[in-house]
Coordinates of N, CA and C and ligand atoms in Angstrom, one line a residue:
M1 N -6.9 11.3 -4.8 CA -6.1 10.2 -4.3 C -4.7 10.7 -3.9
K2 N -4.2 10.3 -2.7 CA -2.9 10.8 -2.3 C -1.8 9.8 -2.8
F3 N -0.7 10.4 -3.2 CA 0.5 9.6 -3.6 C 1.5 9.7 -2.5
F4 N 1.9 8.5 -1.9 CA 3.0 8.4 -1.0 C 4.2 7.7 -1.7
L5 N 5.4 8.1 -1.3 CA 6.6 7.3 -1.8 C 6.9 6.3 -0.8
D6 N 7.2 5.1 -1.3 CA 7.5 4.0 -0.4 C 9.0 3.7 -0.5
T7 N 9.8 4.5 0.2 CA 11.2 4.5 0.1 C 11.8 5.3 1.3
A8 N 13.1 5.0 1.6 CA 13.8 5.8 2.6 C 15.0 6.5 1.9
D9 N 15.0 6.5 0.6 CA 16.1 7.1 -0.2 C 15.8 8.6 -0.3
I10 N 16.6 9.3 0.5 CA 16.3 10.8 0.6 C 16.5 11.5 -0.7
A11 N 17.5 11.1 -1.5 CA 17.7 11.7 -2.8 C 16.5 11.6 -3.7
E12 N 16.0 10.4 -3.7 CA 14.8 10.1 -4.5 C 13.6 10.9 -4.0
I13 N 13.5 11.0 -2.7 CA 12.3 11.7 -2.1 C 12.4 13.2 -2.5
R14 N 13.6 13.7 -2.3 CA 13.8 15.2 -2.6 C 13.5 15.4 -4.1
A15 N 14.0 14.6 -5.0 CA 13.8 14.8 -6.4 C 12.3 14.7 -6.8
L16 N 11.6 13.7 -6.3 CA 10.2 13.5 -6.7 C 9.3 14.5 -5.9
A17 N 9.7 14.9 -4.7 CA 8.9 15.9 -4.0 C 8.9 17.3 -4.8
A18 N 10.0 17.5 -5.4 CA 10.1 18.8 -6.2 C 9.1 18.8 -7.3
L19 N 8.5 17.7 -7.8 CA 7.5 17.7 -8.8 C 6.1 18.1 -8.3
G20 N 6.0 18.1 -6.9 CA 4.7 18.5 -6.3 C 3.7 17.4 -6.3
L21 N 4.2 16.2 -6.5 CA 3.2 15.0 -6.6 C 3.3 14.1 -5.4
V22 N 4.1 14.5 -4.4 CA 4.3 13.5 -3.3 C 3.6 14.1 -2.1
D23 N 2.6 13.3 -1.6 CA 1.8 13.8 -0.4 C 2.3 13.2 0.9
G24 N 3.2 12.3 0.8 CA 3.7 11.7 2.1 C 4.7 10.6 1.7
V25 N 5.2 9.9 2.8 CA 6.2 8.9 2.6 C 5.9 7.7 3.5
T26 N 6.2 6.5 3.1 CA 6.1 5.3 4.0 C 7.5 4.7 4.0
T27 N 7.9 4.2 5.2 CA 9.1 3.4 5.3 C 8.8 2.1 6.0
N28 N 9.8 1.2 6.0 CA 9.6 0.0 6.9 C 11.1 -0.3 7.3
P29 N 11.2 -1.3 8.2 CA 12.6 -1.6 8.6 C 13.5 -2.1 7.5
S30 N 13.0 -2.8 6.5 CA 13.8 -3.2 5.4 C 14.3 -2.0 4.6
L31 N 13.4 -1.1 4.3 CA 13.8 0.1 3.6 C 14.9 1.0 4.3
I32 N 14.7 1.1 5.7 CA 15.7 1.8 6.5 C 17.0 1.0 6.4
A33 N 17.0 -0.3 6.6 CA 18.2 -1.1 6.5 C 19.0 -0.9 5.2
K34 N 18.2 -0.7 4.1 CA 18.9 -0.5 2.8 C 19.8 0.7 2.8
T35 N 19.4 1.8 3.6 CA 20.1 3.0 3.6 C 21.5 2.9 4.2
G36 N 21.6 1.9 5.2 CA 22.8 1.7 5.9 C 23.0 2.9 6.9
R37 N 22.0 3.6 7.2 CA 22.1 4.8 8.1 C 21.3 4.6 9.4
K38 N 21.4 5.5 10.3 CA 20.6 5.5 11.6 C 19.2 5.9 11.2
M39 N 18.2 5.1 11.8 CA 16.8 5.4 11.5 C 16.4 6.8 11.9
A40 N 16.8 7.2 13.1 CA 16.4 8.5 13.5 C 16.8 9.6 12.6
E41 N 18.0 9.5 12.1 CA 18.5 10.5 11.1 C 17.7 10.5 9.8
V42 N 17.5 9.3 9.3 CA 16.8 9.2 8.0 C 15.4 9.7 8.2
I43 N 14.7 9.3 9.2 CA 13.3 9.8 9.4 C 13.2 11.3 9.5
S44 N 14.2 11.8 10.3 CA 14.2 13.3 10.5 C 14.4 14.0 9.2
E45 N 15.3 13.5 8.4 CA 15.6 14.2 7.1 C 14.3 14.1 6.1
I46 N 13.7 12.9 6.1 CA 12.5 12.7 5.3 C 11.4 13.7 5.7
C47 N 11.3 13.8 7.0 CA 10.2 14.7 7.6 C 10.4 16.1 7.2
E48 N 11.7 16.5 7.0 CA 12.0 17.9 6.6 C 11.7 18.1 5.1
A49 N 12.0 17.0 4.3 CA 11.9 17.1 2.9 C 10.4 17.1 2.4
V50 N 9.5 16.5 3.2 CA 8.1 16.5 2.8 C 7.2 17.0 3.9
E51 N 6.2 17.7 3.5 CA 5.3 18.3 4.5 C 4.3 17.2 5.1
G52 N 4.0 16.3 4.2 CA 2.9 15.3 4.6 C 3.4 14.3 5.6
P53 N 2.5 13.3 5.9 CA 2.8 12.2 6.8 C 3.9 11.3 6.4
V54 N 4.8 11.0 7.3 CA 5.9 10.1 7.1 C 5.8 8.9 8.1
S55 N 5.5 7.7 7.5 CA 5.3 6.5 8.4 C 6.7 6.0 8.8
A56 N 6.8 5.8 10.1 CA 8.1 5.2 10.7 C 7.6 4.0 11.5
E57 N 8.2 2.8 11.2 CA 7.7 1.6 11.8 C 8.4 1.2 13.1
V58 N 7.7 0.8 14.1 CA 8.3 0.2 15.3 C 8.9 -1.2 15.0
T59 N 9.9 -1.6 15.7 CA 10.5 -2.9 15.5 C 10.2 -3.8 16.7
A60 N 9.7 -3.2 17.8 CA 9.3 -4.0 19.0 C 8.0 -4.8 18.6
T61 N 7.8 -6.0 19.3 CA 6.7 -6.8 19.0 C 5.7 -6.9 20.2
E62 N 6.2 -6.4 21.3 CA 5.3 -6.5 22.5 C 4.8 -5.1 22.9
H63 N 3.5 -5.1 23.4 CA 2.8 -3.9 23.5 C 3.5 -2.7 24.2
A64 N 4.1 -2.9 25.4 CA 4.7 -1.8 26.1 C 5.9 -1.3 25.4
A65 N 6.7 -2.2 24.8 CA 7.9 -1.8 24.1 C 7.5 -1.1 22.8
M66 N 6.4 -1.5 22.2 CA 5.9 -0.8 21.0 C 5.5 0.7 21.3
L67 N 4.8 0.8 22.5 CA 4.5 2.2 22.9 C 5.7 3.1 23.1
A68 N 6.7 2.5 23.8 CA 7.9 3.3 24.0 C 8.6 3.7 22.7
E69 N 8.7 2.7 21.8 CA 9.3 3.1 20.5 C 8.5 4.1 19.7
A70 N 7.1 3.9 19.8 CA 6.2 4.9 19.1 C 6.5 6.3 19.6
R71 N 6.6 6.4 20.9 CA 6.7 7.8 21.5 C 8.1 8.4 21.1
A72 N 9.1 7.5 21.0 CA 10.4 8.0 20.6 C 10.4 8.5 19.1
L73 N 9.7 7.7 18.3 CA 9.6 8.1 16.9 C 8.8 9.3 16.7
R74 N 7.7 9.5 17.5 CA 6.9 10.7 17.4 C 7.7 11.9 17.7
K75 N 8.7 11.8 18.6 CA 9.5 13.0 19.0 C 10.4 13.5 17.9
L76 N 10.6 12.7 16.8 CA 11.5 13.1 15.8 C 11.0 14.2 14.9
A77 N 9.7 14.3 14.7 CA 9.1 15.4 13.9 C 7.6 15.3 14.0
H78 N 7.0 16.5 13.7 CA 5.5 16.6 13.9 C 4.8 15.8 12.9
N79 N 5.4 15.4 11.8 CA 4.6 14.7 10.7 C 4.9 13.2 10.7
V80 N 5.5 12.7 11.8 CA 5.7 11.2 11.9 C 4.4 10.5 12.2
V81 N 4.1 9.5 11.4 CA 3.0 8.6 11.7 C 3.6 7.3 12.1
V82 N 3.1 6.8 13.2 CA 3.7 5.5 13.8 C 3.1 4.3 13.0
K83 N 4.0 3.5 12.6 CA 3.5 2.3 11.8 C 3.7 1.1 12.8
L84 N 2.6 0.4 12.9 CA 2.5 -0.8 13.8 C 2.1 -2.0 13.0
P85 N 2.6 -3.2 13.3 CA 2.2 -4.4 12.5 C 0.8 -4.9 13.0
L86 N 0.1 -5.5 12.1 CA -1.2 -6.0 12.4 C -1.2 -7.3 13.2
T87 N -0.8 -7.1 14.5 CA -0.8 -8.2 15.5 C -1.7 -7.8 16.6
A88 N -1.9 -8.7 17.6 CA -2.8 -8.4 18.7 C -2.1 -7.2 19.5
D89 N -0.8 -7.3 19.7 CA -0.1 -6.3 20.5 C -0.1 -5.0 19.7
G90 N 0.0 -5.1 18.3 CA 0.0 -3.9 17.5 C -1.4 -3.2 17.6
L91 N -2.5 -4.0 17.6 CA -3.8 -3.4 17.6 C -4.0 -2.7 19.0
R92 N -3.5 -3.4 20.0 CA -3.7 -2.8 21.3 C -2.9 -1.5 21.4
A93 N -1.7 -1.5 20.9 CA -0.9 -0.2 20.9 C -1.6 0.8 20.0
C94 N -2.2 0.4 18.9 CA -2.9 1.3 18.0 C -4.0 2.0 18.8
R95 N -4.8 1.3 19.5 CA -5.9 1.8 20.3 C -5.3 2.9 21.3
D96 N -4.3 2.5 22.0 CA -3.7 3.4 23.0 C -3.2 4.7 22.4
L97 N -2.4 4.6 21.3 CA -1.8 5.8 20.7 C -2.9 6.6 20.0
S98 N -3.9 6.0 19.4 CA -4.9 6.8 18.7 C -5.7 7.6 19.8
E99 N -5.9 7.0 20.9 CA -6.7 7.7 22.0 C -5.9 8.9 22.5
E100 N -4.5 8.9 22.3 CA -3.7 10.0 22.7 C -3.6 11.0 21.6
G101 N -4.2 10.7 20.4 CA -4.2 11.7 19.3 C -3.0 11.4 18.4
I102 N -2.3 10.3 18.6 CA -1.1 10.0 17.7 C -1.7 9.2 16.5
L103 N -1.3 9.6 15.3 CA -1.7 8.9 14.1 C -1.0 7.6 13.9
V104 N -1.7 6.5 13.6 CA -1.1 5.2 13.4 C -1.5 4.7 12.0
N105 N -0.5 4.0 11.4 CA -0.6 3.3 10.2 C -0.5 1.8 10.5
V106 N -1.5 1.0 10.4 CA -1.4 -0.4 10.7 C -1.0 -1.1 9.5
T107 N 0.1 -1.8 9.5 CA 0.7 -2.4 8.3 C 0.7 -3.9 8.3
L108 N 1.0 -4.5 7.2 CA 1.0 -5.9 7.0 C -0.4 -6.5 7.1
C109 N -1.3 -5.8 6.4 CA -2.7 -6.2 6.4 C -2.9 -7.1 5.1
F110 N -3.4 -8.3 5.4 CA -3.6 -9.2 4.2 C -5.1 -9.7 4.1
S111 N -6.0 -9.3 5.0 CA -7.4 -9.8 4.9 C -8.4 -8.7 5.3
P112 N -9.6 -8.8 4.8 CA -10.6 -7.8 5.2 C -10.9 -7.8 6.7
A113 N -10.8 -9.0 7.3 CA -11.0 -9.1 8.7 C -10.0 -8.3 9.5
Q114 N -8.7 -8.4 9.0 CA -7.7 -7.6 9.7 C -7.9 -6.1 9.5
A115 N -8.4 -5.7 8.3 CA -8.6 -4.3 8.1 C -9.7 -3.8 9.0
L116 N -10.7 -4.6 9.2 CA -11.9 -4.3 10.1 C -11.3 -4.0 11.5
L117 N -10.4 -4.9 11.9 CA -9.9 -4.7 13.3 C -9.0 -3.4 13.4
A118 N -8.3 -3.1 12.4 CA -7.4 -1.9 12.4 C -8.3 -0.7 12.5
A119 N -9.5 -0.7 11.8 CA -10.4 0.5 11.9 C -11.0 0.6 13.3
K120 N -11.4 -0.6 13.8 CA -12.0 -0.6 15.2 C -10.9 -0.1 16.2
A121 N -9.6 -0.4 15.9 CA -8.6 0.1 16.9 C -8.2 1.5 16.7
G122 N -8.9 2.2 15.8 CA -8.7 3.7 15.6 C -7.6 4.1 14.7
A123 N -7.1 3.1 13.9 CA -6.0 3.5 12.9 C -6.4 4.6 12.0
A124 N -5.4 5.5 11.8 CA -5.6 6.6 10.8 C -5.5 6.0 9.4
Y125 N -4.6 5.0 9.2 CA -4.4 4.4 7.9 C -4.3 2.8 8.2
V126 N -4.8 2.1 7.1 CA -4.5 0.7 7.1 C -3.7 0.4 5.8
S127 N -2.7 -0.5 5.9 CA -1.9 -0.7 4.7 C -2.0 -2.2 4.2
P128 N -3.0 -2.4 3.3 CA -3.1 -3.8 2.7 C -2.0 -3.9 1.6
F129 N -1.3 -5.0 1.6 CA -0.2 -5.3 0.7 C -0.6 -6.0 -0.6
V130 N -0.9 -5.3 -1.6 CA -1.5 -5.9 -2.8 C -0.5 -6.7 -3.6
G131 N 0.7 -6.2 -3.7 CA 1.8 -7.0 -4.5 C 2.1 -8.3 -3.9
R132 N 2.3 -8.3 -2.5 CA 2.6 -9.6 -1.9 C 1.5 -10.6 -2.0
L133 N 0.2 -10.1 -2.0 CA -0.9 -11.1 -2.2 C -0.9 -11.6 -3.6
D134 N -0.7 -10.7 -4.6 CA -0.6 -11.1 -6.0 C 0.5 -12.2 -6.2
D135 N 1.6 -11.9 -5.5 CA 2.8 -12.8 -5.6 C 2.5 -14.2 -5.3
V136 N 1.5 -14.4 -4.4 CA 1.2 -15.8 -3.9 C -0.1 -16.3 -4.5
G137 N -0.5 -15.6 -5.6 CA -1.7 -16.1 -6.4 C -3.0 -15.6 -5.8
H138 N -3.0 -14.6 -4.9 CA -4.3 -14.1 -4.4 C -4.6 -12.8 -5.1
D139 N -5.8 -12.3 -4.8 CA -6.3 -11.1 -5.5 C -6.1 -9.8 -4.7
G140 N -4.9 -9.2 -4.9 CA -4.6 -8.0 -4.0 C -5.7 -6.9 -4.2
M141 N -6.1 -6.6 -5.4 CA -7.0 -5.5 -5.6 C -8.4 -5.9 -5.1
G142 N -8.7 -7.2 -5.1 CA -10.0 -7.7 -4.5 C -10.0 -7.3 -3.0
L143 N -8.9 -7.4 -2.4 CA -8.8 -7.1 -1.0 C -9.1 -5.6 -0.8
I144 N -8.6 -4.7 -1.7 CA -8.9 -3.3 -1.5 C -10.4 -3.0 -1.7
A145 N -11.0 -3.7 -2.7 CA -12.4 -3.5 -2.9 C -13.2 -3.9 -1.6
D146 N -12.8 -5.0 -1.1 CA -13.5 -5.5 0.2 C -13.4 -4.5 1.3
I147 N -12.2 -4.0 1.5 CA -12.0 -3.1 2.6 C -12.8 -1.8 2.4
L148 N -12.7 -1.3 1.2 CA -13.5 0.0 1.0 C -15.0 -0.2 1.2
A149 N -15.5 -1.4 0.8 CA -16.9 -1.7 1.0 C -17.2 -1.7 2.5
I150 N -16.4 -2.4 3.3 CA -16.6 -2.6 4.7 C -16.5 -1.2 5.4
Y151 N -15.5 -0.4 5.1 CA -15.3 0.9 5.7 C -16.5 1.8 5.4
D152 N -17.0 1.7 4.2 CA -18.1 2.5 3.7 C -19.4 2.1 4.5
N153 N -19.6 0.8 4.8 CA -20.8 0.4 5.5 C -20.9 1.0 6.9
Y154 N -19.7 1.3 7.5 CA -19.7 1.8 8.9 C -19.2 3.2 9.0
D155 N -18.9 3.9 7.9 CA -18.3 5.2 7.9 C -17.1 5.3 8.7
F156 N -16.2 4.3 8.6 CA -14.9 4.3 9.3 C -14.1 5.4 8.7
A157 N -13.4 6.2 9.5 CA -12.5 7.2 9.0 C -11.1 6.7 8.6
T158 N -10.8 5.5 8.9 CA -9.5 5.0 8.6 C -9.3 5.0 7.1
E159 N -8.1 5.6 6.7 CA -7.8 5.7 5.2 C -7.2 4.4 4.7
V160 N -7.6 4.0 3.5 CA -7.1 2.8 2.9 C -5.8 3.2 2.1
L161 N -4.7 2.7 2.6 CA -3.4 3.1 2.0 C -2.9 1.8 1.2
V162 N -3.0 1.8 -0.1 CA -2.6 0.7 -0.8 C -1.1 0.5 -0.9
A163 N -0.6 -0.6 -0.4 CA 0.8 -0.8 -0.2 C 1.3 -2.0 -1.0
S164 N 2.6 -2.1 -1.1 CA 3.2 -3.2 -1.8 C 2.8 -3.1 -3.3
V165 N 2.8 -1.8 -3.8 CA 2.5 -1.5 -5.2 C 3.7 -1.9 -6.0
R166 N 3.4 -2.6 -7.1 CA 4.5 -3.1 -8.0 C 4.6 -2.4 -9.3
H167 N 3.5 -1.9 -9.8 CA 3.5 -1.3 -11.2 C 2.4 -0.3 -11.3
P168 N 2.4 0.5 -12.4 CA 1.4 1.6 -12.6 C 0.0 1.1 -12.5
M169 N -0.3 -0.1 -13.1 CA -1.7 -0.5 -13.1 C -2.3 -0.7 -11.7
H170 N -1.4 -1.1 -10.7 CA -1.9 -1.2 -9.3 C -2.4 0.2 -8.9
V171 N -1.7 1.3 -9.3 CA -2.1 2.6 -8.9 C -3.5 3.0 -9.6
V172 N -3.6 2.7 -10.8 CA -4.8 3.0 -11.6 C -6.0 2.2 -11.0
Q173 N -5.7 0.9 -10.8 CA -6.8 0.1 -10.3 C -7.3 0.6 -8.9
A174 N -6.3 1.0 -8.1 CA -6.6 1.5 -6.7 C -7.4 2.8 -6.8
A175 N -7.0 3.6 -7.8 CA -7.8 4.9 -8.0 C -9.2 4.6 -8.5
K176 N -9.4 3.6 -9.4 CA -10.7 3.3 -9.9 C -11.6 2.8 -8.7
L177 N -11.0 2.2 -7.8 CA -11.8 1.7 -6.6 C -12.1 2.8 -5.6
G178 N -11.3 3.9 -5.7 CA -11.5 5.0 -4.8 C -10.7 4.9 -3.5
A179 N -9.6 4.1 -3.6 CA -8.7 4.0 -2.4 C -8.2 5.4 -2.0
D180 N -7.9 5.7 -0.8 CA -7.5 7.0 -0.3 C -6.1 7.4 -0.7
V181 N -5.2 6.4 -0.6 CA -3.8 6.6 -0.8 C -3.1 5.4 -1.5
A182 N -2.1 5.6 -2.4 CA -1.3 4.5 -2.9 C 0.1 4.9 -2.5
T183 N 0.9 4.0 -1.9 CA 2.3 4.2 -1.6 C 3.1 3.4 -2.6
M184 N 4.0 4.0 -3.3 CA 4.7 3.4 -4.4 C 6.2 3.6 -4.4
P185 N 7.0 2.7 -4.9 CA 8.4 2.9 -5.1 C 8.6 4.0 -6.1
P186 N 9.7 4.8 -6.0 CA 10.0 5.9 -6.9 C 9.9 5.4 -8.4
A187 N 10.3 4.2 -8.7 CA 10.2 3.8 -10.1 C 8.8 3.7 -10.6
V188 N 7.9 3.4 -9.7 CA 6.5 3.3 -10.2 C 5.9 4.7 -10.4
L189 N 6.3 5.7 -9.6 CA 5.8 7.0 -9.8 C 6.4 7.6 -11.2
R190 N 7.7 7.3 -11.4 CA 8.2 7.7 -12.7 C 7.5 7.0 -13.9
A191 N 7.2 5.7 -13.7 CA 6.6 5.0 -14.8 C 5.2 5.5 -15.0
L192 N 4.5 6.1 -14.0 CA 3.2 6.7 -14.2 C 3.3 7.9 -15.1
I193 N 4.4 8.6 -15.0 CA 4.6 9.9 -15.8 C 4.8 9.5 -17.3
N194 N 5.6 8.5 -17.5 CA 6.1 8.3 -18.9 C 5.1 7.5 -19.8
H195 N 5.1 7.9 -21.1 CA 4.3 7.1 -22.1 C 5.1 7.3 -23.4
P196 N 5.3 6.2 -24.1 CA 6.1 6.3 -25.4 C 5.4 7.2 -26.4
L197 N 4.1 7.3 -26.4 CA 3.4 8.1 -27.4 C 3.6 9.6 -27.0
T198 N 3.7 9.9 -25.7 CA 4.0 11.3 -25.3 C 5.4 11.7 -25.9
D199 N 6.4 10.8 -25.7 CA 7.7 11.1 -26.2 C 7.8 11.3 -27.7
K200 N 7.1 10.3 -28.4 CA 7.0 10.4 -29.8 C 6.3 11.7 -30.3
G201 N 5.2 12.0 -29.7 CA 4.4 13.1 -30.1 C 5.2 14.4 -29.9
L202 N 5.9 14.5 -28.7 CA 6.7 15.7 -28.4 C 7.8 15.9 -29.4
A203 N 8.5 14.8 -29.8 CA 9.6 14.8 -30.7 C 9.0 15.4 -32.1
G204 N 7.9 14.9 -32.5 CA 7.2 15.4 -33.7 C 6.9 16.9 -33.7
F205 N 6.3 17.3 -32.6 CA 6.0 18.7 -32.4 C 7.2 19.6 -32.5
L206 N 8.3 19.2 -31.8 CA 9.5 20.0 -31.8 C 10.2 20.0 -33.1
A207 N 10.2 18.9 -33.8 CA 10.8 18.9 -35.2 C 10.0 19.8 -36.1
D208 N 8.7 19.8 -36.1 CA 7.9 20.7 -36.9 C 8.2 22.2 -36.5
W209 N 8.3 22.4 -35.2 CA 8.5 23.8 -34.7 C 9.8 24.3 -35.2
A210 N 10.9 23.4 -35.1 CA 12.2 23.9 -35.5 C 12.2 24.3 -37.0
K211 N 11.4 23.7 -37.8 CA 11.4 24.1 -39.3 C 10.8 25.5 -39.5
T212 N 10.1 26.0 -38.5 CA 9.5 27.4 -38.7 C 10.5 28.5 -38.4
G213 N 11.6 28.1 -37.7 CA 12.6 29.1 -37.3 C 12.1 30.1 -36.3
Q214 N 10.9 29.9 -35.7 CA 10.4 30.8 -34.7 C 10.9 30.5 -33.3
S215 N 10.7 31.5 -32.4 CA 10.9 31.2 -31.0 C 9.9 31.9 -30.2
I216 N 9.4 31.3 -29.2 CA 8.3 32.0 -28.4 C 8.8 33.2 -27.7
L217 N 10.0 33.2 -27.1 CA 10.5 34.4 -26.4 C 11.4 35.2 -27.3
Ligands
E4P1 C1 4.2 -0.4 3.0 O1 4.2 0.6 3.6 C2 5.4 -1.2 2.8 O2 6.5 -0.4 3.1 C3 5.6 -1.6 1.4 O3 4.6 -1.2 0.5 C4 6.0 -3.0 1.2 O4 6.2 -3.3 -0.2 P1 6.9 -4.6 -0.7 O5 6.0 -5.7 -0.7 O6 7.3 -4.2 -2.1 O7 8.1 -4.8 0.2

């Protein structure tokens, strides 16, 4: 399973990439806005900090304008993946860009039917938003299971990128279902690492070791 960071915070990306656990990054217009910086600069820096795919989202809503923005974003770095919303214009742009060999992440997916359309449009990734579905009383992980079953039926190559991840159990549940990727805020990746019994166990080992007066080196 691939781990992407869902943030545009370059300091966080650099710190977590150093752990060797980050396979890519996803951004969206809200995350870019939070930085208070120019999108082109931020995306270029992220693309240098990580080797894997970096999703950069268009803000145009009409097909021709989406294509123009997508091509501009693609010029920023070789690892830019163009993110398009799951609308009729977005699906049409996805088809066009995919036929040119440009990788597309179709975002804001909330139903199995929408995911089926993204795959048919040639998307490299589809981003179902599990947290936002859970927030309104729907079953976010149920959507992931449905999409995986549908893609499996037809051998679609589109990768299921679990998005809007809110807590470690979302990542674990997505992994149990066999999702290709989970994109998570930095806090969720840190929470995956930590366990109170690990801290307690380590403190005990070190206390016992100190009593021996030994050192390994
Ligand atoms: C996906 O790529 C989106 O950037 C993201 O996961 C949205 O998450 P949110 O619902 O926490 O805003």
